Tab-separated table of C-alpha atoms and ligand atoms in Angstrom:
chain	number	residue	atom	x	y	z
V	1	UNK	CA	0.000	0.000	0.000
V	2	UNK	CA	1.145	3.579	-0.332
V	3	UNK	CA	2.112	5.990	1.667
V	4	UNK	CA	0.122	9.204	1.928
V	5	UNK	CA	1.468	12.570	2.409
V	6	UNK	CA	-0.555	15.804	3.347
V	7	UNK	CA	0.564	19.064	2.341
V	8	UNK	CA	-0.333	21.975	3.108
V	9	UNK	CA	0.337	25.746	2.208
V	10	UNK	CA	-0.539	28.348	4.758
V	11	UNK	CA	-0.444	32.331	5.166
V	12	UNK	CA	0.032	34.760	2.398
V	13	UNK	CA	0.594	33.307	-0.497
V	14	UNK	CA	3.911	33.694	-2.001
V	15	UNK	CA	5.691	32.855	-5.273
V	16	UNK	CA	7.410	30.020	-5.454
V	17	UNK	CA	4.253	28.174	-3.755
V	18	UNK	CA	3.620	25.696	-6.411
V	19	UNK	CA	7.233	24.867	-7.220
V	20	UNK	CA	7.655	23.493	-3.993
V	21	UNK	CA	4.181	21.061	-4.464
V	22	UNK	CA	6.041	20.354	-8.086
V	23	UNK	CA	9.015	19.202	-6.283
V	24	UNK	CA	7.821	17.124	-3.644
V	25	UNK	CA	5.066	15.212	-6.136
V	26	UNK	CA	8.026	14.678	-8.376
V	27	UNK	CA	10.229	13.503	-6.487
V	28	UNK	CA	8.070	11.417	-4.574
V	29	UNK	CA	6.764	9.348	-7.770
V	30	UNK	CA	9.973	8.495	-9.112
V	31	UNK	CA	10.775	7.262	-5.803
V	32	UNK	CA	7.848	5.134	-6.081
V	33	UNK	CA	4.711	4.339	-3.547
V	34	UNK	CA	3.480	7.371	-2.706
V	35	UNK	CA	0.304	9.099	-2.708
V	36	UNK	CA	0.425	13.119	-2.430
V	37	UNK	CA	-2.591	14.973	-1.201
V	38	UNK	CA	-3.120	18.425	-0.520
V	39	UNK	CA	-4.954	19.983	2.130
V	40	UNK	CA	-7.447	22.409	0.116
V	41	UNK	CA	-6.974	26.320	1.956
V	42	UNK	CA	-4.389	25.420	4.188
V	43	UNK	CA	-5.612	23.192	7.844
V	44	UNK	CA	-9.357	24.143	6.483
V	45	UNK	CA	-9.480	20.961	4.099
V	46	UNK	CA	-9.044	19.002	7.291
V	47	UNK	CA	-10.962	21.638	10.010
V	48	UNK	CA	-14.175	22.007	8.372
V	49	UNK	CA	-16.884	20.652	8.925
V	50	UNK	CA	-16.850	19.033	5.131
V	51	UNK	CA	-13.302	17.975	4.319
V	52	UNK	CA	-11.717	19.124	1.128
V	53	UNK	CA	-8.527	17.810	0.056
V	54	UNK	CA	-6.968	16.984	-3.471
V	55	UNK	CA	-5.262	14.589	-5.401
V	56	UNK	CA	-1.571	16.102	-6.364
V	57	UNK	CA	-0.428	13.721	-9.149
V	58	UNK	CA	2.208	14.483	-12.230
V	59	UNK	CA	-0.841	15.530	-13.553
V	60	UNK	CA	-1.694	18.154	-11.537
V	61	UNK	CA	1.715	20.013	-11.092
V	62	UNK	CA	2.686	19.430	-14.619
V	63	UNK	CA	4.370	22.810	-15.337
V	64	UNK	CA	2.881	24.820	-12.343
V	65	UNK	CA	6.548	26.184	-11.337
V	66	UNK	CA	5.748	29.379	-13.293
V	67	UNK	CA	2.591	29.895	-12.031
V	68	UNK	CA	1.966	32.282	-8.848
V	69	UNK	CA	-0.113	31.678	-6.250
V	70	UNK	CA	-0.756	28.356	-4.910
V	71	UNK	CA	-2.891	25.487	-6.685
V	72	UNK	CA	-4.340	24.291	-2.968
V	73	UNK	CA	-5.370	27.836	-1.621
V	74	UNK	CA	-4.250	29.318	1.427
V	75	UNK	CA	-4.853	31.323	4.186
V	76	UNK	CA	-3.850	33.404	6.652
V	77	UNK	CA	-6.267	33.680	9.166
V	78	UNK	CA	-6.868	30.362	11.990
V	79	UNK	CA	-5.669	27.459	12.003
V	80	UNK	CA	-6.170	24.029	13.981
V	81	UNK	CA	-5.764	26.066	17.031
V	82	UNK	CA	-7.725	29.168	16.935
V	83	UNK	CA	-10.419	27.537	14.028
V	84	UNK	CA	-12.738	30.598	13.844
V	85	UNK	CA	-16.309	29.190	13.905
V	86	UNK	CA	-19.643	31.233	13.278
V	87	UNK	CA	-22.442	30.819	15.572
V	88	UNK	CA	-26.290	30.675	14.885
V	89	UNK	CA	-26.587	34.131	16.288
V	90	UNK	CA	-23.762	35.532	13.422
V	91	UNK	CA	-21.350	35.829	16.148
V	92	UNK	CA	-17.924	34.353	16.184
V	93	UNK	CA	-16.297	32.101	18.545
V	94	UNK	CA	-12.655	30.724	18.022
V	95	UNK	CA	-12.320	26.529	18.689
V	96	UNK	CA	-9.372	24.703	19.451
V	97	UNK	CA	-9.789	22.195	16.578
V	98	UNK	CA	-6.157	20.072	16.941
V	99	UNK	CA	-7.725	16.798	18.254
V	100	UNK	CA	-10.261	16.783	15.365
V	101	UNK	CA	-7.078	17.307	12.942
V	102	UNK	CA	-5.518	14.357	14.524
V	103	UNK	CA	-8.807	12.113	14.641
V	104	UNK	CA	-9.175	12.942	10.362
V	105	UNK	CA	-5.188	12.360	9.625
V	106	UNK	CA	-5.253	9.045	11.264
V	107	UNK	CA	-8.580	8.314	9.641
V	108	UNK	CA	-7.129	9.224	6.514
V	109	UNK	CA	-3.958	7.273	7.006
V	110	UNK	CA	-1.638	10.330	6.390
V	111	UNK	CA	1.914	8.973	7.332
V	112	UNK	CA	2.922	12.913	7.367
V	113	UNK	CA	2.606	16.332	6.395
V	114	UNK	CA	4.418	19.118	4.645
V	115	UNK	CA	3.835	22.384	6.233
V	116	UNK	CA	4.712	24.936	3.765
V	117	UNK	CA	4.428	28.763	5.460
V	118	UNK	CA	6.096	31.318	7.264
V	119	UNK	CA	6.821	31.931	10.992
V	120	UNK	CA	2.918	31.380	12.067
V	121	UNK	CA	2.628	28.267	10.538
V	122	UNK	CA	5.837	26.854	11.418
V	123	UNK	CA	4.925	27.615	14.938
V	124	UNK	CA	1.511	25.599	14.437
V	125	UNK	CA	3.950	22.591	12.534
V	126	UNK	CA	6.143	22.823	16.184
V	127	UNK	CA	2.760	22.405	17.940
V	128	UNK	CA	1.407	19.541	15.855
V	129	UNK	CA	4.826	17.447	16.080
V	130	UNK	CA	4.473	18.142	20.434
V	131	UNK	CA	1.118	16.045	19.404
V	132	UNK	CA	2.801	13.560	17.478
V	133	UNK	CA	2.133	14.527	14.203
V	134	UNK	CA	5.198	13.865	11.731
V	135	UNK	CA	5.573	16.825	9.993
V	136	UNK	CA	8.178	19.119	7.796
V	137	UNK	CA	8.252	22.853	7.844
V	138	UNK	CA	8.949	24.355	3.986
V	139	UNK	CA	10.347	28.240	4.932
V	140	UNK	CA	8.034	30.691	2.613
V	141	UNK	CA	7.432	34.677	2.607
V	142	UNK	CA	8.449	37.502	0.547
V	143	UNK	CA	9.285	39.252	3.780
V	144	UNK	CA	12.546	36.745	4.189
V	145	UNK	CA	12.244	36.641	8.096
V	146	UNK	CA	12.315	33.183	9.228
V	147	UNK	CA	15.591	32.245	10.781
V	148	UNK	CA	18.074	29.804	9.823
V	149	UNK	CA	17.904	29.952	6.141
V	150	UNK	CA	19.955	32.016	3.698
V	151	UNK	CA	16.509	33.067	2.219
V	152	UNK	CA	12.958	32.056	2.180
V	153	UNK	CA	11.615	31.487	-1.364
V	154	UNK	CA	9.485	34.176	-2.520
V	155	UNK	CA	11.820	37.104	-1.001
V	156	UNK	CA	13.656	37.494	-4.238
V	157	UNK	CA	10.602	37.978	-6.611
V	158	UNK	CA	9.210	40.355	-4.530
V	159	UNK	CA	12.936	42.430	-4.813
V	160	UNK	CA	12.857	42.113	-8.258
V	161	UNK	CA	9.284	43.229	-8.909
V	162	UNK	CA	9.566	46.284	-6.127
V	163	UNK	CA	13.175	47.061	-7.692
V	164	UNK	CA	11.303	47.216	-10.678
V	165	UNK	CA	8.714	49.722	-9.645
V	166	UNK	CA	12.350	51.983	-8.783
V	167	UNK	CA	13.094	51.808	-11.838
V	168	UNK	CA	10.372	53.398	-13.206
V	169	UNK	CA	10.009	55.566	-10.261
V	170	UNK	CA	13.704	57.252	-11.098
V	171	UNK	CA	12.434	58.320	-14.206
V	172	UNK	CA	9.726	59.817	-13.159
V	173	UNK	CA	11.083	61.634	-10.497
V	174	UNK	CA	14.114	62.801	-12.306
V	175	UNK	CA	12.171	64.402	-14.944
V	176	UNK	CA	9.253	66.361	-12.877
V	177	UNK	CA	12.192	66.526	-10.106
V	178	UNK	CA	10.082	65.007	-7.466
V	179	UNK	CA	10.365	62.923	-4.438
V	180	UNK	CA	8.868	59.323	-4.874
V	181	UNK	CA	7.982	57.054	-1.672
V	182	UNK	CA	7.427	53.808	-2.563
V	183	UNK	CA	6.065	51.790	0.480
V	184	UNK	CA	7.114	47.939	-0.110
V	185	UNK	CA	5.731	44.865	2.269
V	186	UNK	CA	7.771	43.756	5.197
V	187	UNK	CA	5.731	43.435	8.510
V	188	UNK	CA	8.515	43.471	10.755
V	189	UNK	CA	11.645	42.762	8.572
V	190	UNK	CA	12.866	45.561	6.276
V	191	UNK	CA	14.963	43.037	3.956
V	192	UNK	CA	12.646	43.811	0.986
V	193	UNK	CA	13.026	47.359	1.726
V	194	UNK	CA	16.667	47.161	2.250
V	195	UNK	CA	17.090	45.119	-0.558
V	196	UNK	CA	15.161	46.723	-2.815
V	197	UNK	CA	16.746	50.153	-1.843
V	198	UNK	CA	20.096	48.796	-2.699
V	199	UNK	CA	19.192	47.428	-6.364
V	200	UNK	CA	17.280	49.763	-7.235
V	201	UNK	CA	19.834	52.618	-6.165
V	202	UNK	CA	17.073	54.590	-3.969
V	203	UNK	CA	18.628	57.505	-1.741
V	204	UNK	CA	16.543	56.733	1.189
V	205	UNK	CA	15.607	53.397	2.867
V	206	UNK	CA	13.088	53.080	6.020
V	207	UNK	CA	13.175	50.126	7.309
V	208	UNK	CA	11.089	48.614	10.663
V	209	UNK	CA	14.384	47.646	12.674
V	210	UNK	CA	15.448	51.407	12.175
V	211	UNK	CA	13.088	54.035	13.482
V	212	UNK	CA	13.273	56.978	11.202
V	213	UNK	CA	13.657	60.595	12.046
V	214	UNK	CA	11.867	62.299	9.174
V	215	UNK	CA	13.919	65.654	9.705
V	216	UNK	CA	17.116	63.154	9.065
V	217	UNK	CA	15.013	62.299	5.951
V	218	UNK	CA	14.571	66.333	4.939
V	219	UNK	CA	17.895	66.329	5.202
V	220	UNK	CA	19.068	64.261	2.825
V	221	UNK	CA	16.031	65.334	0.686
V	222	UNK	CA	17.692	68.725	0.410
V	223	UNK	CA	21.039	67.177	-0.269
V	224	UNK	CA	19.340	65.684	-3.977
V	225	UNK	CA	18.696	69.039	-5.467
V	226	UNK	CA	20.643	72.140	-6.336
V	227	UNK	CA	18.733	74.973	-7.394
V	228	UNK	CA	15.706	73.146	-7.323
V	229	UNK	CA	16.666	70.688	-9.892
V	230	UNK	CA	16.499	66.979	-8.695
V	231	UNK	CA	14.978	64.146	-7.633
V	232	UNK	CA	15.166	62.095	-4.691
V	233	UNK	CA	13.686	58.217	-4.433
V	234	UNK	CA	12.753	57.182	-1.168
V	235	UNK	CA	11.752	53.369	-0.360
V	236	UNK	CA	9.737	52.511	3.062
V	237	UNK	CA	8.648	49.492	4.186
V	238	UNK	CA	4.903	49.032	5.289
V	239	UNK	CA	6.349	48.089	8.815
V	240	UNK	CA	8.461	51.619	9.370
V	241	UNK	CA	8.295	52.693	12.369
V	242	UNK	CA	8.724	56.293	13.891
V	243	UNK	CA	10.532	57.373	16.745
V	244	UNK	CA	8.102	56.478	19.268
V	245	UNK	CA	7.426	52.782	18.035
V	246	UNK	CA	4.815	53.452	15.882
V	247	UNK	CA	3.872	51.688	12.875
V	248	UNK	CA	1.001	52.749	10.407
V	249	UNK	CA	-2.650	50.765	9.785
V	250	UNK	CA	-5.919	49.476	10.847
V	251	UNK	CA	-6.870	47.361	13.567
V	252	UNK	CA	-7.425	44.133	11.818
V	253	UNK	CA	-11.761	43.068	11.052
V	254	UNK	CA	-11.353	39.863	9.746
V	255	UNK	CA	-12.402	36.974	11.903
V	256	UNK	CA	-9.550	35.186	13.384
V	257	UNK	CA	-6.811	37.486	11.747
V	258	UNK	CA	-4.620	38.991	14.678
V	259	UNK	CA	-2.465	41.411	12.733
V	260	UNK	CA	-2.930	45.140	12.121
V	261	UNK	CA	-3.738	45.784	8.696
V	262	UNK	CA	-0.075	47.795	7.894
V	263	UNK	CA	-0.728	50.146	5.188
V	264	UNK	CA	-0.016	54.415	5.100
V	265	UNK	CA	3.651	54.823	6.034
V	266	UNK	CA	4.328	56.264	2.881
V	267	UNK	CA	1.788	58.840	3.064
V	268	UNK	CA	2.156	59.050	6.682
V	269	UNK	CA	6.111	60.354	5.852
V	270	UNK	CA	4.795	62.178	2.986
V	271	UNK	CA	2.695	64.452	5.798
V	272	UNK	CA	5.590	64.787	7.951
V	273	UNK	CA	8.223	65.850	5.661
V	274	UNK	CA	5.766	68.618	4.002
V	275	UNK	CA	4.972	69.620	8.107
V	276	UNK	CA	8.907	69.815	8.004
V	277	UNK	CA	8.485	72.651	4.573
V	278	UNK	CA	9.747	70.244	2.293
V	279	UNK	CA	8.569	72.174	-0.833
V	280	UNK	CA	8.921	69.526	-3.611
V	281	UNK	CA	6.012	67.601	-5.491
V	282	UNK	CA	6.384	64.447	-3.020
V	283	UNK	CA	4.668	61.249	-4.240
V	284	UNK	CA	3.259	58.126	-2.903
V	285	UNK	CA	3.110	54.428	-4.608
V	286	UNK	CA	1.706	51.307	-2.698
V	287	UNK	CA	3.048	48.806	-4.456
V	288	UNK	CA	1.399	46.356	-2.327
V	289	UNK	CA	-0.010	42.956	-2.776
V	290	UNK	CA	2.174	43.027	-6.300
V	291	UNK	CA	4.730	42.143	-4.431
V	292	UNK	CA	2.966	38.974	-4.135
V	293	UNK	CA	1.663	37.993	-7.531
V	294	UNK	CA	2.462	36.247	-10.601
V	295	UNK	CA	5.343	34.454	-11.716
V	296	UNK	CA	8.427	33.589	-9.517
V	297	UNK	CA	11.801	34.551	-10.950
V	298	UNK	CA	14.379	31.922	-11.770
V	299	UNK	CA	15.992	31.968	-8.696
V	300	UNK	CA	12.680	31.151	-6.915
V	301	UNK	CA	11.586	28.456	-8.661
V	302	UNK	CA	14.957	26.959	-8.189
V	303	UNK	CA	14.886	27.074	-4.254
V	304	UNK	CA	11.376	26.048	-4.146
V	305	UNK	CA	12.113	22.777	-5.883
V	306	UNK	CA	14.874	22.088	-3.975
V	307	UNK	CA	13.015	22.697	-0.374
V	308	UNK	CA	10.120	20.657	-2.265
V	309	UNK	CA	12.864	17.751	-2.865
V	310	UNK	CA	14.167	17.862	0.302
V	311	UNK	CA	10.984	17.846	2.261
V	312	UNK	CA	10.186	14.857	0.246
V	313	UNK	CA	13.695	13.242	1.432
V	314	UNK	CA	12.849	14.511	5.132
V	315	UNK	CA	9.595	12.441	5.313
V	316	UNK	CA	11.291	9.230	3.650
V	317	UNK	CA	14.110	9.186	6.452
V	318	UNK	CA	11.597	9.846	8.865
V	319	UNK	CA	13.320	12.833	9.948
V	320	UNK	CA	10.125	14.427	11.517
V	321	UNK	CA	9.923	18.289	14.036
V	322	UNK	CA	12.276	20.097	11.332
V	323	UNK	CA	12.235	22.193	8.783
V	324	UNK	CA	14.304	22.112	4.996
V	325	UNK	CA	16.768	25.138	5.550
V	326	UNK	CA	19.427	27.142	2.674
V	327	UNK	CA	22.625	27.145	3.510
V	328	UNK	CA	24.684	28.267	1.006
V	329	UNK	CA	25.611	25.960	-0.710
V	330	UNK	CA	23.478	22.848	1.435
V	331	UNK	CA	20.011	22.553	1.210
V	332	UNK	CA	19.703	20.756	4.813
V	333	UNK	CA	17.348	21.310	8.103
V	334	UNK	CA	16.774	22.404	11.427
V	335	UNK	CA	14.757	21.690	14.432
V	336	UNK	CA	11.702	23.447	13.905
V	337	UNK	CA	12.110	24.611	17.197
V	338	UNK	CA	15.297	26.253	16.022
V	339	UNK	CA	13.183	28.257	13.498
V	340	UNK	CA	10.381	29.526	15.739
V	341	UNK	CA	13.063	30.983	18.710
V	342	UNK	CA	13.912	34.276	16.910
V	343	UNK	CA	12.886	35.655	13.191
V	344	UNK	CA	15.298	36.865	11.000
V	345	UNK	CA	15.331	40.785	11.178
V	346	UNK	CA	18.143	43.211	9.438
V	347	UNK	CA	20.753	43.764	11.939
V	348	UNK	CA	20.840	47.526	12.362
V	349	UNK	CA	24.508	47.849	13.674
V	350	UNK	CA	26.107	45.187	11.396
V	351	UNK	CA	24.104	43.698	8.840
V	352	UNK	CA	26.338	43.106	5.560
V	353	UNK	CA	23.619	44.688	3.375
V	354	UNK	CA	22.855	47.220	5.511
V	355	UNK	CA	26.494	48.624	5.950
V	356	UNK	CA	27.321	48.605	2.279
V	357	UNK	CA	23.575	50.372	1.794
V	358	UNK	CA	25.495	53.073	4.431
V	359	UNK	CA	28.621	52.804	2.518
V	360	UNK	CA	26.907	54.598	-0.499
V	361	UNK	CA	25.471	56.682	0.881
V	362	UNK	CA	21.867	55.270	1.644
V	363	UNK	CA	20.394	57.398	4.754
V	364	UNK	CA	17.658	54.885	6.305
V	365	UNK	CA	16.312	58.159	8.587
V	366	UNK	CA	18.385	57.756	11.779
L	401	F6P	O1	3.932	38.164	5.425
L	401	F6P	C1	3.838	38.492	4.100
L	401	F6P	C2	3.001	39.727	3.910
L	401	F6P	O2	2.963	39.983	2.539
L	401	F6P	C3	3.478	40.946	4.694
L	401	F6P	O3	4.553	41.589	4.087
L	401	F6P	C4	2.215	41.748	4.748
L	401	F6P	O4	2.205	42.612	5.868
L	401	F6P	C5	1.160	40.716	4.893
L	401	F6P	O5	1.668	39.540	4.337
L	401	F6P	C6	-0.118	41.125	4.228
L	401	F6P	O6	-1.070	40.156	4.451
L	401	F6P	P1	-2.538	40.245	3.814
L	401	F6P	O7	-2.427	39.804	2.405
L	401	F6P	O8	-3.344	39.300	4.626
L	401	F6P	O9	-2.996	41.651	3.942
């Protein structure tokens, strides 16, 4: 009889999603009896009160490596801990729905699962192995801040897309001489930010790790123009924060979704630079859930299959609680429990990137 493995994508979707399924469905039928089945919008295939899973055969994933998204849904909100649940009244509650997971994956005869998400879900994978459950974390997020791994797949197609949008921004800006702010994703890491900053050769870079002084920022505005010719291209991340901790958004609405909604730190620095008489045209793109989107790069699609392959490996040796880690130039693992002890934020005092961003002459606002 054959094996069955359940896997699962969970949070925001991310590029690179579907190469990873590829890769482990792959890899897993030339190795021979195996059945692949993925859990249909993350945990919910398996938490609802109908289950919904799918079939992942050659068939399915045959050339899906290009495409964005994810071909088994996610999402970001719950889980098989905190399963939001609507009452007959319309009201919510939130149910603890872990034992009913386990009940439905022995039912179901899954030998294991592949958990493939960022830092939330790797910390619900670390729960679910404390219950027994054999399981293998996958790293994803464009926002690159899971520890332990040179990068998390998705990170680089969201540089490439937001270094992009500088592009275009520079000309722009350089011929109505204005000041663009492009505000780029990253929650609580600024590597996007920093990143994108540095390849796309923006003068300013705000990043979460590094609250900003926007008179710093005037500064250095002031600096890009000489008889008001010039143009100055400023890159913040959705997760800035100012000097007294703050970041920028609304409380979150969404039933079972814990994070503020980040959004408006570009127009929030906008407001205070203009409160500080900065006199030029200053502009604001979101490039938001772009970031996000469409094809993975090269480089992506690469990683992905190789954390796909290696997850596969991971559940054939049995090697259960850890999660398929980059390091240059292994593709190996760590204890999940490794992972979920610190994220991976930019260093502000000696981060490689960050110091040759300085080097150049990058001012991040402090
Ligand atoms: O974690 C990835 C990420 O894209 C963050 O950069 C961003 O804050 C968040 O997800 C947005 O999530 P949502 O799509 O639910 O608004």
């Amino acid at each position: 009889m054959s094996k069955r493995i359940l896997v699962v994508t969970g949070g925001g979707d991310c590029p690179g999603l579907n190469a990873v399924i590829r890769g482990i469905v792959k890899s897993a039928k030339l190795d021979g009896n195996w059945e692949i089945i993925g859990c249909v919008e993350s945990y919910n295939g398996l938490l609802k009160d109908k289950i919904e899973v799918m079939p992942l055969t050659e068939k399915e994933v045959a050339g899906i490596h290009v495409k964005g998204g994810t071909i088994i849904k996610t999402t970001n909100k719950g889980g098989p801990f905190s399963f939001p649940v609507q009452l007959p009244d319309g009201s919510w509650v939130i149910e603890d729905r872990s034992q009913l997971l386990l009940q439905r994956l022995e039912e179901m005869g899954i030998e294991a699962i592949i958990s493939i998400g960022g830092d939330g879900s790797q910390k619900i994978s670390l729960e679910l192995a404390k219950l027994g459950v054999n399981i293998i974390g996958v790293p994803k997020t464009i926002d690159n801040d899971l520890s332990c791994t040179d990068f998390t797949f998705g990170f680089q197609t969201a540089v490439e897309i937001a270094t992009d949008a500088v592009d275009k921004l520079v000309t722009t800006a350089e011929s109505h001489n204005r000041v663009f702010i492009l505000e780029v994703m990253g929650r609580n890491a600024g590597w996007i930010a920093l990143y994108t900053a540095l390849g796309g050769g923006a003068d300013v870079c705000i990043i979460p790790e590094i609250p900003y002084d926007p008179k710093i920022i005037a500064e250095k505005i002031a600096t890009r123009y000489k008889g008001g010719e010039g143009f100055c291209n400023i890159v913040i991340a959705e997760g800035a924060r100012d000097m007294t901790g703050q970041v920028t958004g609304t409380a979150p609405t969404a039933i079972g979704d814990e994070h503020i909604k980040l959004g408006g730190a570009g127009d929030k620095l906008k407001y205070e630079l203009e409160q500080l008489g900065v006199q030029h045209d200053i502009r604001v793109t979101v490039l938001g859930h772009l970031q996000r989107g469409g094809i993975p790069i090269a480089y992506d699609r690469i990683l992905a299959t190789a954390y796909g392959v290696k997850a596969f490996e991971l559940v054939k040796e049995k090697k259960y609680g850890n999660m398929v880690v980059y390091n240059h130039p292994e593709i190996t693992y760590v204890p999940l429990k490794k992972v979920v002890e610190k994220p991976n934020f930019v260093n502000p005092k000696n981060d490689s990137f960050l110091c040759a961003a300085k080097k150049i002459g990058i001012s991040f606002g402090d």
